[in-house]
Coordinates of C-alpha atoms and ligand atoms in Angstrom, one line a residue:
M1 CA -21.4 79.2 -111.9
A2 CA -24.9 79.8 -111.3
P3 CA -26.5 80.1 -107.9
R4 CA -26.6 77.1 -105.6
K5 CA -29.9 75.4 -105.3
K6 CA -28.5 72.6 -102.9
K7 CA -26.9 72.3 -99.6
P8 CA -24.8 69.2 -98.9
D9 CA -27.8 67.5 -96.9
D10 CA -29.8 67.7 -100.0
L11 CA -27.7 65.6 -101.7
R12 CA -29.0 62.4 -102.9
S13 CA -25.8 60.7 -101.9
H14 CA -26.4 62.0 -98.4
R15 CA -29.4 59.3 -97.9
W16 CA -26.4 56.7 -98.1
Y17 CA -23.8 58.4 -96.0
G18 CA -25.3 61.2 -94.0
P19 CA -28.0 59.5 -91.5
N20 CA -26.9 58.5 -88.1
D21 CA -27.6 54.7 -88.6
V22 CA -25.7 51.3 -89.3
R23 CA -26.4 51.6 -92.8
S24 CA -24.5 54.9 -92.9
V25 CA -21.8 53.4 -90.7
S26 CA -21.3 50.5 -93.2
H27 CA -21.2 52.8 -96.1
R28 CA -18.7 55.1 -94.7
A29 CA -16.4 52.4 -93.4
R30 CA -16.6 50.5 -96.9
S31 CA -15.2 54.1 -98.6
R32 CA -12.4 54.1 -96.0
Q33 CA -11.7 50.3 -97.2
L34 CA -10.9 52.4 -100.7
G35 CA -8.5 54.6 -98.7
F36 CA -11.0 57.6 -98.6
S37 CA -11.9 59.1 -95.0
G38 CA -14.9 61.6 -94.2
E39 CA -12.7 64.4 -95.1
D40 CA -12.6 63.3 -98.7
F41 CA -16.2 62.4 -99.3
A42 CA -18.3 63.9 -96.9
G43 CA -20.9 66.8 -98.2
K44 CA -19.4 66.4 -101.7
P45 CA -21.2 65.5 -104.8
K46 CA -20.6 61.9 -105.5
I47 CA -20.1 61.7 -109.5
G48 CA -20.7 58.5 -111.3
I49 CA -18.3 58.1 -114.4
L50 CA -19.7 55.6 -116.5
N51 CA -16.7 54.4 -118.5
T52 CA -17.7 52.3 -121.4
W53 CA -13.8 51.0 -121.7
S54 CA -12.9 47.5 -122.4
E55 CA -10.3 45.7 -124.7
M56 CA -13.1 44.7 -126.9
N57 CA -14.1 48.3 -127.5
T58 CA -11.3 49.8 -129.8
C59 CA -12.6 53.2 -130.3
H60 CA -12.3 53.7 -126.5
S61 CA -8.6 52.3 -125.8
H62 CA -8.1 55.9 -124.6
F63 CA -10.7 55.7 -121.9
K64 CA -8.3 54.7 -119.2
Q65 CA -6.4 57.8 -119.4
R66 CA -9.4 60.0 -120.1
V67 CA -11.1 58.8 -116.8
E68 CA -8.2 60.0 -114.7
E69 CA -8.6 63.4 -116.4
I70 CA -12.3 63.4 -115.5
K71 CA -11.8 62.7 -112.1
R72 CA -8.9 64.9 -111.8
G73 CA -11.6 67.9 -112.7
V74 CA -14.1 66.3 -110.2
W75 CA -11.6 66.5 -107.3
E76 CA -10.7 70.0 -108.4
A77 CA -14.2 71.2 -108.3
G78 CA -14.7 69.5 -105.0
G79 CA -16.8 66.7 -106.1
F80 CA -15.9 62.8 -105.3
P81 CA -15.6 60.7 -108.5
I82 CA -16.7 57.3 -108.5
E83 CA -15.7 55.4 -111.7
L84 CA -18.5 52.4 -112.8
P85 CA -17.8 50.3 -115.4
A86 CA -20.5 49.8 -117.9
M87 CA -20.7 47.5 -121.1
S88 CA -18.6 48.6 -123.6
L89 CA -20.2 47.5 -126.7
G90 CA -17.5 47.7 -129.1
E91 CA -19.1 47.9 -132.6
I92 CA -16.9 45.9 -134.5
M93 CA -16.2 42.9 -132.1
V94 CA -19.8 42.5 -130.7
K95 CA -22.1 39.9 -132.6
P96 CA -24.5 39.3 -133.9
T97 CA -24.5 43.5 -133.6
T98 CA -24.5 45.9 -130.8
M99 CA -28.2 46.8 -131.6
L100 CA -29.3 43.8 -130.1
Y101 CA -27.4 45.1 -126.8
R102 CA -28.0 49.2 -126.8
N103 CA -31.2 48.5 -124.7
L104 CA -29.2 46.3 -122.4
L105 CA -26.6 48.9 -121.8
A106 CA -29.2 51.6 -121.3
M107 CA -31.1 49.3 -118.7
E108 CA -27.5 48.5 -117.1
A109 CA -26.3 52.2 -117.1
E110 CA -30.0 53.5 -115.6
E111 CA -29.8 50.8 -113.0
L112 CA -26.2 51.5 -112.0
I113 CA -27.2 55.4 -111.6
R114 CA -30.3 54.5 -109.5
S115 CA -28.5 51.7 -107.3
H116 CA -25.4 53.8 -106.1
P117 CA -24.9 56.7 -104.1
I118 CA -24.7 59.4 -106.9
D119 CA -25.5 62.9 -107.3
G120 CA -24.3 63.5 -111.0
V121 CA -23.1 61.5 -113.8
V122 CA -20.6 61.5 -116.4
L123 CA -21.3 59.3 -119.4
M124 CA -18.2 58.4 -121.5
G125 CA -19.2 56.7 -124.7
G126 CA -18.8 57.3 -128.5
C127 CA -18.7 54.1 -130.2
D128 CA -21.9 53.6 -132.2
K129 CA -24.7 52.4 -129.5
T130 CA -22.7 53.7 -126.7
T131 CA -24.1 57.0 -127.1
P132 CA -27.8 56.5 -127.5
A133 CA -27.8 53.9 -124.7
L134 CA -26.2 56.3 -122.2
L135 CA -28.2 59.0 -123.1
M136 CA -31.4 57.0 -122.9
A137 CA -30.6 55.8 -119.2
A138 CA -29.4 59.0 -117.8
F139 CA -32.8 60.8 -119.2
S140 CA -34.7 58.2 -117.7
M141 CA -32.8 58.9 -114.2
D142 CA -32.8 62.4 -114.6
L143 CA -30.0 63.4 -112.5
P144 CA -27.4 66.0 -113.5
T145 CA -25.5 64.8 -116.6
I146 CA -22.6 65.2 -118.8
Y147 CA -21.4 63.5 -121.6
V148 CA -17.6 63.1 -122.7
P149 CA -17.5 62.1 -126.4
A150 CA -14.9 59.8 -127.2
G151 CA -14.1 61.6 -130.4
P152 CA -13.0 60.5 -133.7
M153 CA -9.8 58.7 -134.6
L154 CA -7.1 60.0 -136.8
R155 CA -7.4 60.2 -140.7
G156 CA -6.5 56.7 -142.1
F157 CA -3.6 56.8 -144.9
W158 CA -2.3 54.6 -147.3
A159 CA 0.1 55.1 -150.3
G160 CA -0.7 58.8 -150.2
E161 CA -4.1 58.2 -150.1
T162 CA -6.3 59.4 -147.1
L163 CA -8.6 56.5 -145.8
G164 CA -12.1 56.7 -143.9
S165 CA -13.3 53.6 -141.9
G166 CA -15.7 51.4 -143.1
T167 CA -16.6 53.6 -146.3
D168 CA -13.1 52.7 -147.9
V169 CA -12.9 49.3 -146.3
L170 CA -16.3 48.7 -148.5
R171 CA -14.7 50.0 -151.2
Y172 CA -11.8 48.3 -151.3
W173 CA -13.4 45.2 -150.3
A174 CA -15.6 45.3 -153.8
D175 CA -12.3 45.9 -155.6
R176 CA -11.1 42.9 -154.1
R177 CA -14.1 40.9 -154.8
A178 CA -13.8 42.0 -158.3
G179 CA -10.3 41.0 -158.6
L180 CA -8.7 44.2 -159.0
I181 CA -6.8 44.4 -155.9
D182 CA -4.6 41.6 -154.5
D183 CA -4.3 40.0 -151.0
E184 CA -1.1 41.9 -150.2
T185 CA -2.4 45.4 -151.1
M186 CA -5.6 44.7 -149.2
E187 CA -3.3 43.6 -145.8
N188 CA -1.5 47.2 -146.6
I189 CA -4.5 49.1 -146.7
V190 CA -5.8 47.4 -143.6
G191 CA -2.6 48.7 -141.9
G192 CA -3.6 52.3 -142.6
L193 CA -7.2 52.2 -141.7
S194 CA -7.3 52.7 -137.9
R195 CA -4.2 54.9 -136.7
S196 CA -5.2 56.0 -133.3
A197 CA -7.6 55.7 -130.2
G198 CA -11.2 56.9 -131.4
T199 CA -14.2 56.4 -133.2
C200 CA -14.6 55.7 -137.0
M201 CA -13.7 59.1 -138.5
V202 CA -16.5 59.3 -140.9
M203 CA -19.6 60.7 -140.5
G204 CA -21.2 57.3 -139.6
T205 CA -23.3 56.6 -136.5
A206 CA -20.6 57.6 -133.9
A207 CA -19.8 60.9 -135.4
T208 CA -23.3 61.5 -135.9
M209 CA -24.6 60.7 -132.3
M210 CA -21.7 62.3 -130.7
S211 CA -22.4 65.7 -132.5
I212 CA -26.4 65.3 -131.7
A213 CA -25.3 64.6 -127.7
E214 CA -23.6 68.1 -128.2
T215 CA -26.6 69.8 -130.0
L216 CA -28.8 68.3 -127.6
G217 CA -26.8 70.4 -125.1
F218 CA -25.0 67.6 -123.1
T219 CA -21.3 68.2 -123.9
L220 CA -19.4 71.3 -123.1
P221 CA -19.4 73.3 -126.9
G222 CA -17.4 72.0 -129.3
A223 CA -16.4 68.7 -127.3
S224 CA -17.7 66.3 -130.3
S225 CA -15.5 67.0 -132.8
I226 CA -12.2 67.0 -131.1
P227 CA -9.8 64.0 -132.1
A228 CA -9.5 61.4 -129.5
V229 CA -5.7 61.7 -129.3
D230 CA -5.5 65.8 -129.5
S231 CA -4.5 67.3 -126.1
N232 CA -7.6 69.4 -126.4
H233 CA -9.7 66.0 -125.9
A234 CA -7.7 65.7 -122.2
L235 CA -8.7 69.3 -121.4
M236 CA -12.1 69.0 -122.4
A237 CA -12.4 65.6 -120.3
A238 CA -11.1 67.5 -117.1
A239 CA -13.0 70.5 -117.8
S240 CA -16.1 68.2 -118.2
G241 CA -15.4 66.7 -114.6
R242 CA -15.2 70.0 -113.2
R243 CA -18.4 71.2 -114.7
I244 CA -20.6 68.1 -113.5
V245 CA -19.7 69.2 -110.0
D246 CA -21.1 72.7 -110.4
M247 CA -24.2 71.1 -112.1
V248 CA -25.0 69.2 -109.0
W249 CA -25.1 72.3 -107.0
E250 CA -26.9 74.0 -109.6
D251 CA -29.5 71.2 -109.6
L252 CA -29.3 71.3 -113.6
K253 CA -31.1 68.1 -114.7
P254 CA -31.8 66.9 -118.4
S255 CA -35.4 67.8 -117.7
D256 CA -34.5 71.4 -117.3
I257 CA -32.6 71.1 -120.7
L258 CA -34.5 69.1 -123.1
S259 CA -37.5 70.2 -125.0
E260 CA -39.2 69.6 -128.7
A261 CA -37.0 72.3 -129.9
S262 CA -33.7 70.6 -128.9
F263 CA -34.5 67.5 -130.8
D264 CA -35.5 69.4 -133.7
N265 CA -32.2 71.2 -133.4
A266 CA -30.7 67.4 -133.3
T267 CA -32.3 66.4 -136.4
I268 CA -31.4 69.5 -138.3
V269 CA -27.7 69.0 -137.4
D270 CA -28.0 65.5 -138.3
M271 CA -29.4 66.4 -141.7
A272 CA -26.8 69.4 -142.6
L273 CA -23.8 66.6 -141.5
G274 CA -25.5 63.8 -143.9
G275 CA -25.6 61.9 -140.8
S276 CA -26.3 58.1 -140.1
T277 CA -29.4 56.7 -141.0
N278 CA -29.1 55.1 -137.5
A279 CA -29.6 58.1 -135.8
M280 CA -33.4 58.3 -136.7
I281 CA -34.0 55.1 -134.6
H282 CA -31.7 56.4 -132.0
L283 CA -33.2 60.2 -131.6
I284 CA -36.8 58.4 -131.4
A285 CA -35.7 56.0 -128.7
V286 CA -33.6 59.0 -126.6
A287 CA -36.6 61.4 -127.1
G288 CA -38.9 58.6 -126.0
R289 CA -36.9 58.6 -122.6
A290 CA -37.5 62.4 -122.1
G291 CA -41.1 62.2 -122.7
I292 CA -40.8 63.8 -126.1
K293 CA -42.3 62.0 -129.1
L294 CA -40.6 62.1 -132.3
D295 CA -41.8 60.5 -135.9
L296 CA -40.3 59.9 -139.2
D297 CA -42.8 62.4 -140.7
R298 CA -40.9 65.4 -138.6
F299 CA -37.6 63.9 -139.7
D300 CA -38.4 64.2 -143.4
A301 CA -40.1 67.7 -143.0
I302 CA -36.9 69.0 -141.4
S303 CA -35.0 66.9 -144.2
R304 CA -36.6 68.8 -147.1
K305 CA -35.7 72.2 -145.6
T306 CA -32.0 71.4 -144.3
P307 CA -29.2 71.2 -146.8
V308 CA -26.3 69.2 -146.3
I309 CA -23.2 71.4 -145.8
A310 CA -20.6 69.1 -144.1
D311 CA -18.8 67.7 -147.0
I312 CA -17.6 64.4 -145.1
K313 CA -17.5 60.6 -145.9
P314 CA -19.4 58.7 -146.7
S315 CA -21.6 61.6 -148.5
G316 CA -18.9 63.7 -149.1
K317 CA -15.0 63.7 -149.3
Y318 CA -13.4 64.9 -145.8
L319 CA -12.9 63.3 -142.7
M320 CA -13.6 64.1 -138.9
E321 CA -10.2 65.3 -138.5
D322 CA -10.8 67.7 -141.5
F323 CA -14.2 68.8 -139.9
Y324 CA -12.3 69.7 -136.5
Y325 CA -9.8 71.8 -138.5
A326 CA -12.8 73.5 -140.3
G327 CA -14.3 74.7 -137.3
G328 CA -16.1 71.8 -136.1
L329 CA -19.7 71.3 -134.8
R330 CA -19.4 74.8 -133.4
G331 CA -18.7 76.0 -136.7
L332 CA -21.6 74.3 -138.5
M333 CA -24.3 75.2 -136.1
S334 CA -23.0 79.0 -136.2
R335 CA -23.7 78.8 -140.0
L336 CA -27.0 76.9 -139.6
K337 CA -27.9 79.4 -136.7
D338 CA -31.1 80.7 -138.6
H339 CA -32.3 77.1 -138.9
L340 CA -31.7 76.2 -135.2
D341 CA -33.7 77.3 -132.0
V342 CA -30.5 79.0 -130.2
T343 CA -32.4 79.6 -126.9
C344 CA -32.5 76.1 -125.9
M345 CA -30.5 75.4 -122.7
T346 CA -27.2 73.3 -122.6
I347 CA -25.5 71.7 -119.7
T348 CA -23.3 75.0 -119.4
G349 CA -26.2 76.7 -118.0
G350 CA -26.3 78.7 -121.0
T351 CA -28.1 78.6 -124.4
L352 CA -26.7 77.0 -127.5
E353 CA -26.2 80.4 -128.8
D354 CA -23.8 81.1 -126.0
G355 CA -21.8 78.1 -127.0
I356 CA -21.4 79.1 -130.5
N357 CA -21.1 82.6 -130.3
G358 CA -17.5 83.6 -131.7
A359 CA -17.3 80.1 -133.6
E360 CA -15.3 80.6 -137.2
I361 CA -15.3 78.5 -140.2
Y362 CA -11.8 78.1 -141.4
L363 CA -12.2 75.7 -144.7
D364 CA -15.4 76.5 -146.5
E365 CA -14.7 73.2 -148.5
V366 CA -15.5 71.3 -145.7
I367 CA -18.1 73.3 -144.0
R368 CA -19.7 74.6 -147.1
P369 CA -22.0 77.9 -147.5
L370 CA -25.4 77.6 -147.4
D371 CA -25.9 78.6 -150.9
N372 CA -23.2 76.1 -151.8
P373 CA -24.4 73.0 -150.3
L374 CA -23.1 69.6 -151.0
Y375 CA -26.8 68.5 -151.4
H376 CA -29.8 70.8 -151.5
E377 CA -31.7 68.7 -148.8
G378 CA -31.1 66.5 -145.9
G379 CA -28.9 63.5 -146.1
T380 CA -31.9 61.2 -145.1
A381 CA -35.1 60.8 -146.7
I382 CA -38.4 59.0 -145.4
L383 CA -39.9 57.0 -147.6
R384 CA -43.7 55.1 -147.4
G385 CA -45.6 52.9 -149.8
N386 CA -47.5 49.5 -149.7
L387 CA -44.2 47.8 -148.9
A388 CA -43.4 49.9 -145.9
P389 CA -46.6 51.3 -144.3
D390 CA -44.8 52.4 -141.2
G391 CA -42.0 54.0 -143.3
C392 CA -38.5 53.4 -144.1
V393 CA -35.2 55.3 -144.6
I394 CA -32.6 56.2 -147.4
K395 CA -29.4 58.1 -147.3
Q396 CA -30.0 59.8 -150.4
T397 CA -26.8 61.6 -150.6
A398 CA -25.0 58.3 -150.4
A399 CA -26.9 56.7 -153.5
D400 CA -26.3 56.9 -156.8
P401 CA -28.8 59.8 -158.4
K402 CA -29.4 57.5 -161.2
F403 CA -31.4 55.1 -159.0
H404 CA -33.4 58.2 -157.1
K405 CA -36.2 57.2 -159.5
H406 CA -36.0 53.5 -160.4
R407 CA -38.3 50.6 -161.6
G408 CA -36.9 47.0 -161.4
P409 CA -38.0 43.4 -160.6
A410 CA -37.2 42.0 -157.2
V411 CA -34.5 39.4 -156.6
V412 CA -35.3 38.0 -153.0
F413 CA -33.4 36.8 -150.2
A414 CA -35.2 34.9 -147.2
G415 CA -32.8 36.1 -144.4
Y416 CA -28.9 36.6 -144.4
Q417 CA -27.6 32.9 -145.1
D418 CA -29.8 32.7 -147.8
L419 CA -28.3 36.1 -149.2
H420 CA -24.6 34.6 -148.3
D421 CA -25.2 31.3 -150.1
R422 CA -26.4 32.6 -153.5
I423 CA -25.2 36.3 -153.7
D424 CA -22.3 35.3 -155.8
D425 CA -24.0 32.3 -157.6
P426 CA -23.0 32.7 -161.3
D427 CA -26.8 31.4 -162.2
L428 CA -28.4 34.1 -160.1
N429 CA -30.9 35.7 -162.3
V430 CA -30.0 39.4 -161.7
S431 CA -28.9 42.4 -163.6
E432 CA -28.0 46.1 -162.3
D433 CA -31.5 47.1 -163.0
S434 CA -32.8 44.5 -160.4
V435 CA -33.8 45.3 -156.8
L436 CA -32.2 43.0 -154.3
V437 CA -34.5 42.3 -151.3
L438 CA -33.4 41.0 -148.0
Q439 CA -36.2 39.8 -145.6
Y440 CA -36.1 38.4 -141.9
A441 CA -33.1 40.8 -140.8
G442 CA -35.2 43.4 -138.8
P443 CA -35.4 44.1 -134.8
I444 CA -37.0 40.6 -134.1
G445 CA -36.1 38.8 -137.3
A446 CA -32.3 38.8 -137.3
P447 CA -32.8 39.2 -134.2
G448 CA -31.1 42.8 -133.4
M449 CA -31.3 44.4 -136.6
P450 CA -27.9 44.0 -138.0
E451 CA -26.0 46.4 -140.4
W452 CA -26.7 44.2 -143.3
G453 CA -28.6 46.6 -145.4
M454 CA -25.7 47.5 -147.7
L455 CA -26.3 44.0 -149.6
P456 CA -23.5 43.1 -151.4
I457 CA -23.1 43.6 -155.2
P458 CA -23.4 40.3 -156.9
K459 CA -20.0 39.3 -158.1
K460 CA -20.9 38.7 -161.4
L461 CA -21.9 42.4 -161.5
L462 CA -19.0 43.7 -159.9
E463 CA -16.6 42.3 -162.4
K464 CA -18.4 44.2 -164.9
G465 CA -18.0 47.4 -163.0
V466 CA -21.2 47.6 -161.0
R467 CA -21.0 49.4 -157.8
D468 CA -24.3 50.3 -156.9
M469 CA -27.8 48.9 -157.0
V470 CA -31.1 49.2 -155.3
R471 CA -31.3 47.3 -152.0
I472 CA -34.3 47.0 -149.8
S473 CA -34.3 45.4 -146.2
D474 CA -35.6 45.6 -142.8
C475 CA -32.2 45.8 -141.2
R476 CA -30.1 48.9 -140.7
M477 CA -26.7 50.0 -142.7
S478 CA -23.3 51.0 -140.9
G479 CA -23.2 54.8 -141.0
T480 CA -19.9 54.6 -142.8
A481 CA -21.4 52.5 -145.7
Y482 CA -23.0 53.8 -149.0
G483 CA -25.0 52.9 -152.0
T484 CA -29.1 53.1 -152.7
C485 CA -29.9 51.1 -150.1
I486 CA -33.4 51.6 -148.6
L487 CA -33.6 50.5 -144.8
H488 CA -35.5 50.0 -141.6
V489 CA -38.6 48.9 -143.7
A490 CA -41.2 49.1 -140.9
P491 CA -43.3 46.6 -140.3
E492 CA -40.6 44.2 -140.6
A493 CA -40.7 40.7 -142.2
Q494 CA -40.9 38.5 -139.5
A495 CA -43.7 41.0 -137.6
G496 CA -45.5 40.2 -140.7
G497 CA -44.8 43.2 -143.0
P498 CA -45.2 43.4 -146.6
L499 CA -41.8 42.8 -147.0
A500 CA -42.2 39.3 -146.1
L501 CA -44.6 38.7 -149.2
V502 CA -42.3 39.8 -151.9
R503 CA -41.3 37.4 -154.6
D504 CA -38.8 36.9 -157.5
G505 CA -39.4 39.3 -160.3
D506 CA -42.1 41.4 -158.6
M507 CA -41.8 45.0 -159.9
I508 CA -41.0 47.5 -157.3
D509 CA -41.0 51.3 -157.9
L510 CA -38.8 53.7 -156.0
N511 CA -39.3 57.3 -156.3
I512 CA -37.2 59.2 -153.9
P513 CA -38.5 62.6 -154.7
E514 CA -42.0 61.6 -154.2
R515 CA -40.8 59.6 -151.2
R516 CA -42.5 56.7 -152.4
L517 CA -41.7 52.7 -152.4
H518 CA -44.2 50.3 -154.0
L519 CA -44.5 46.9 -154.6
D520 CA -46.3 46.9 -158.0
I521 CA -48.6 43.9 -157.4
S522 CA -52.5 44.0 -156.9
E523 CA -54.2 44.3 -153.4
E524 CA -55.8 40.9 -153.9
E525 CA -52.5 38.9 -154.9
L526 CA -51.0 40.7 -151.6
A527 CA -53.8 39.5 -149.5
A528 CA -53.9 36.0 -151.0
R529 CA -50.0 35.8 -150.1
R530 CA -50.6 37.0 -146.4
Q531 CA -53.1 34.0 -146.2
D532 CA -50.1 31.7 -146.8
W533 CA -47.5 33.4 -144.6
K534 CA -46.1 32.4 -141.1
P535 CA -43.4 34.0 -139.3
R536 CA -40.3 32.0 -139.2
P537 CA -39.3 29.9 -136.1
F538 CA -37.7 31.9 -133.5
P539 CA -34.7 30.1 -132.1
Y540 CA -33.8 32.0 -128.9
Q541 CA -36.2 30.7 -126.2
R542 CA -34.5 32.2 -123.1
G543 CA -32.2 34.6 -121.9
Y544 CA -32.0 38.2 -122.7
T545 CA -32.4 37.8 -126.5
A546 CA -35.7 36.2 -125.9
L547 CA -36.6 39.3 -123.7
Y548 CA -35.4 41.5 -126.4
A549 CA -37.8 39.8 -129.0
Q550 CA -40.7 39.8 -127.0
H551 CA -40.5 43.7 -126.0
V552 CA -38.4 45.4 -128.8
T553 CA -40.6 47.9 -130.8
Q554 CA -40.4 48.2 -134.4
A555 CA -37.9 50.8 -136.3
D556 CA -40.2 53.7 -136.7
K557 CA -40.7 53.6 -132.6
G558 CA -36.9 53.7 -132.0
C559 CA -36.4 49.8 -131.4
D560 CA -36.6 50.5 -127.3
F561 CA -38.4 48.3 -125.1
D562 CA -42.1 48.8 -124.6
F563 CA -41.6 48.8 -120.8
L564 CA -39.1 51.4 -120.7
H565 CA -40.2 53.9 -123.3
A566 CA -42.5 55.7 -121.0
G567 CA -44.5 55.4 -117.8
A568 CA -44.1 56.7 -114.3
P569 CA -40.3 57.5 -113.2
T570 CA -39.3 54.1 -111.1
P571 CA -39.0 54.9 -107.3
E572 CA -35.8 55.5 -105.5
P573 CA -34.3 52.5 -104.0
P574 CA -35.1 52.3 -100.3
I575 CA -32.0 52.3 -97.9
F576 CA -32.5 49.9 -95.0
Ligands
FES1 FE1 -16.7 52.2 -132.9 FE2 -16.7 52.9 -135.6 S1 -16.3 50.8 -134.8 S2 -17.3 54.0 -133.8

């Protein structure tokens, strides 16, 4: 432990418990109501544990047990644990999309921390949006913070085959729609997909964001790769509980740890992992809360010089359990050491280099050597052009290489309902060379920017064996998904972006090596169409969704709320 910078009377929680006044008496009395006397809590760091457990978050089903292990660690180190339930945001069950609620969890978590007598914070997250939301909150509050990642679930398994969440569901569902497998086989596959607690075990958004949290320095070294049900995960939880107490005494806050270099490191690791396209949006939002500006061009510059070395689905072959056995994130970062700024600080009080010292790689086929990468540059590329003036994203490693340069006629769908109603119409004028375009699915248009970006292949093409096409939308795609899907087009259609002006038959040029996406119509024609265009009526006039639509930023700005993204810190609450 580093030298103590704080005395008990300096603790933030002292304002609640310490003064000789009626409020303090009341706070102490209510702690006794829970069975804790002054001996239990007086002068001890109060550690808020933000637990995103619920019965609708299937990825966090082990959090009831893990929170007890974190509490044990806090007690062992001389702290006082306070569990605070927070919105759980289970990716699969929450509709229309958890992305609509990422900012709500970020706001809830920030206010939970602010309004309670807390000196340090343990964040329990993992399922997709929970990690960025909790980090956004913690970076805004800037109290000592440690992140306990849920960890991935075990490999899926069916009929001798290893299955990856999301990725293989989508693959087999395409086979089901093409009539290649029957309902009974599909049900057997379902039975083998989700075998334990933990997050999706491909390099989807959850695994990407947990790895990013570790790279930013907010977990114990190696924490993000441990499978959820491995006993080492329980040990990590208890150790995190012990460490946060020391961090409070050391007064080690996010602002002492984060820098532009730590976000560059996170982007480099994201690229080397072949991480989820969603990471772009989340990293921009998280960096914004730390007062650090990240933009899409920075991602692309890093992508061009960072090879993908993690051979993990959906870009590669293996799963997160294999990644752990291969050496995990510590192994990967040690291999990338010359690309990273290893002098960046972490919650250990040491550097990133301290955390990866001694790391080994046991399976070169999973974490590949730099001179034999899975892909010669990063997993994600940023495209621009008259169809996406503020940029868009493609996971090039998950796209069929034959589409990396492509020109084809647009087949346009005005919203998801239109897509749903017509995609399998036998009369739809579509071929393998067509470019499927989905409008009005962005942050405001959907609303919430759902993961609809892997537009389904029309059934009549599936039956001919087609499994990939060029698809363009202003929404996102699950990190577990694959295909030539151009996502996050900004500005979105509902905000008046050129995507709203595309019509059936317009020719679209895609050139990934040149980072170009072009709608091949004249400026005059585009201007004429714009004159005729109106946004679609927005059906949400009240409640959170109305607030969201008024304040959400576009994808290239991170989709945070404009009023949360920057500005002076919110004052501490008065305690009267
Ligand atoms: Fe929770 Fe995929 S559904 S991580």
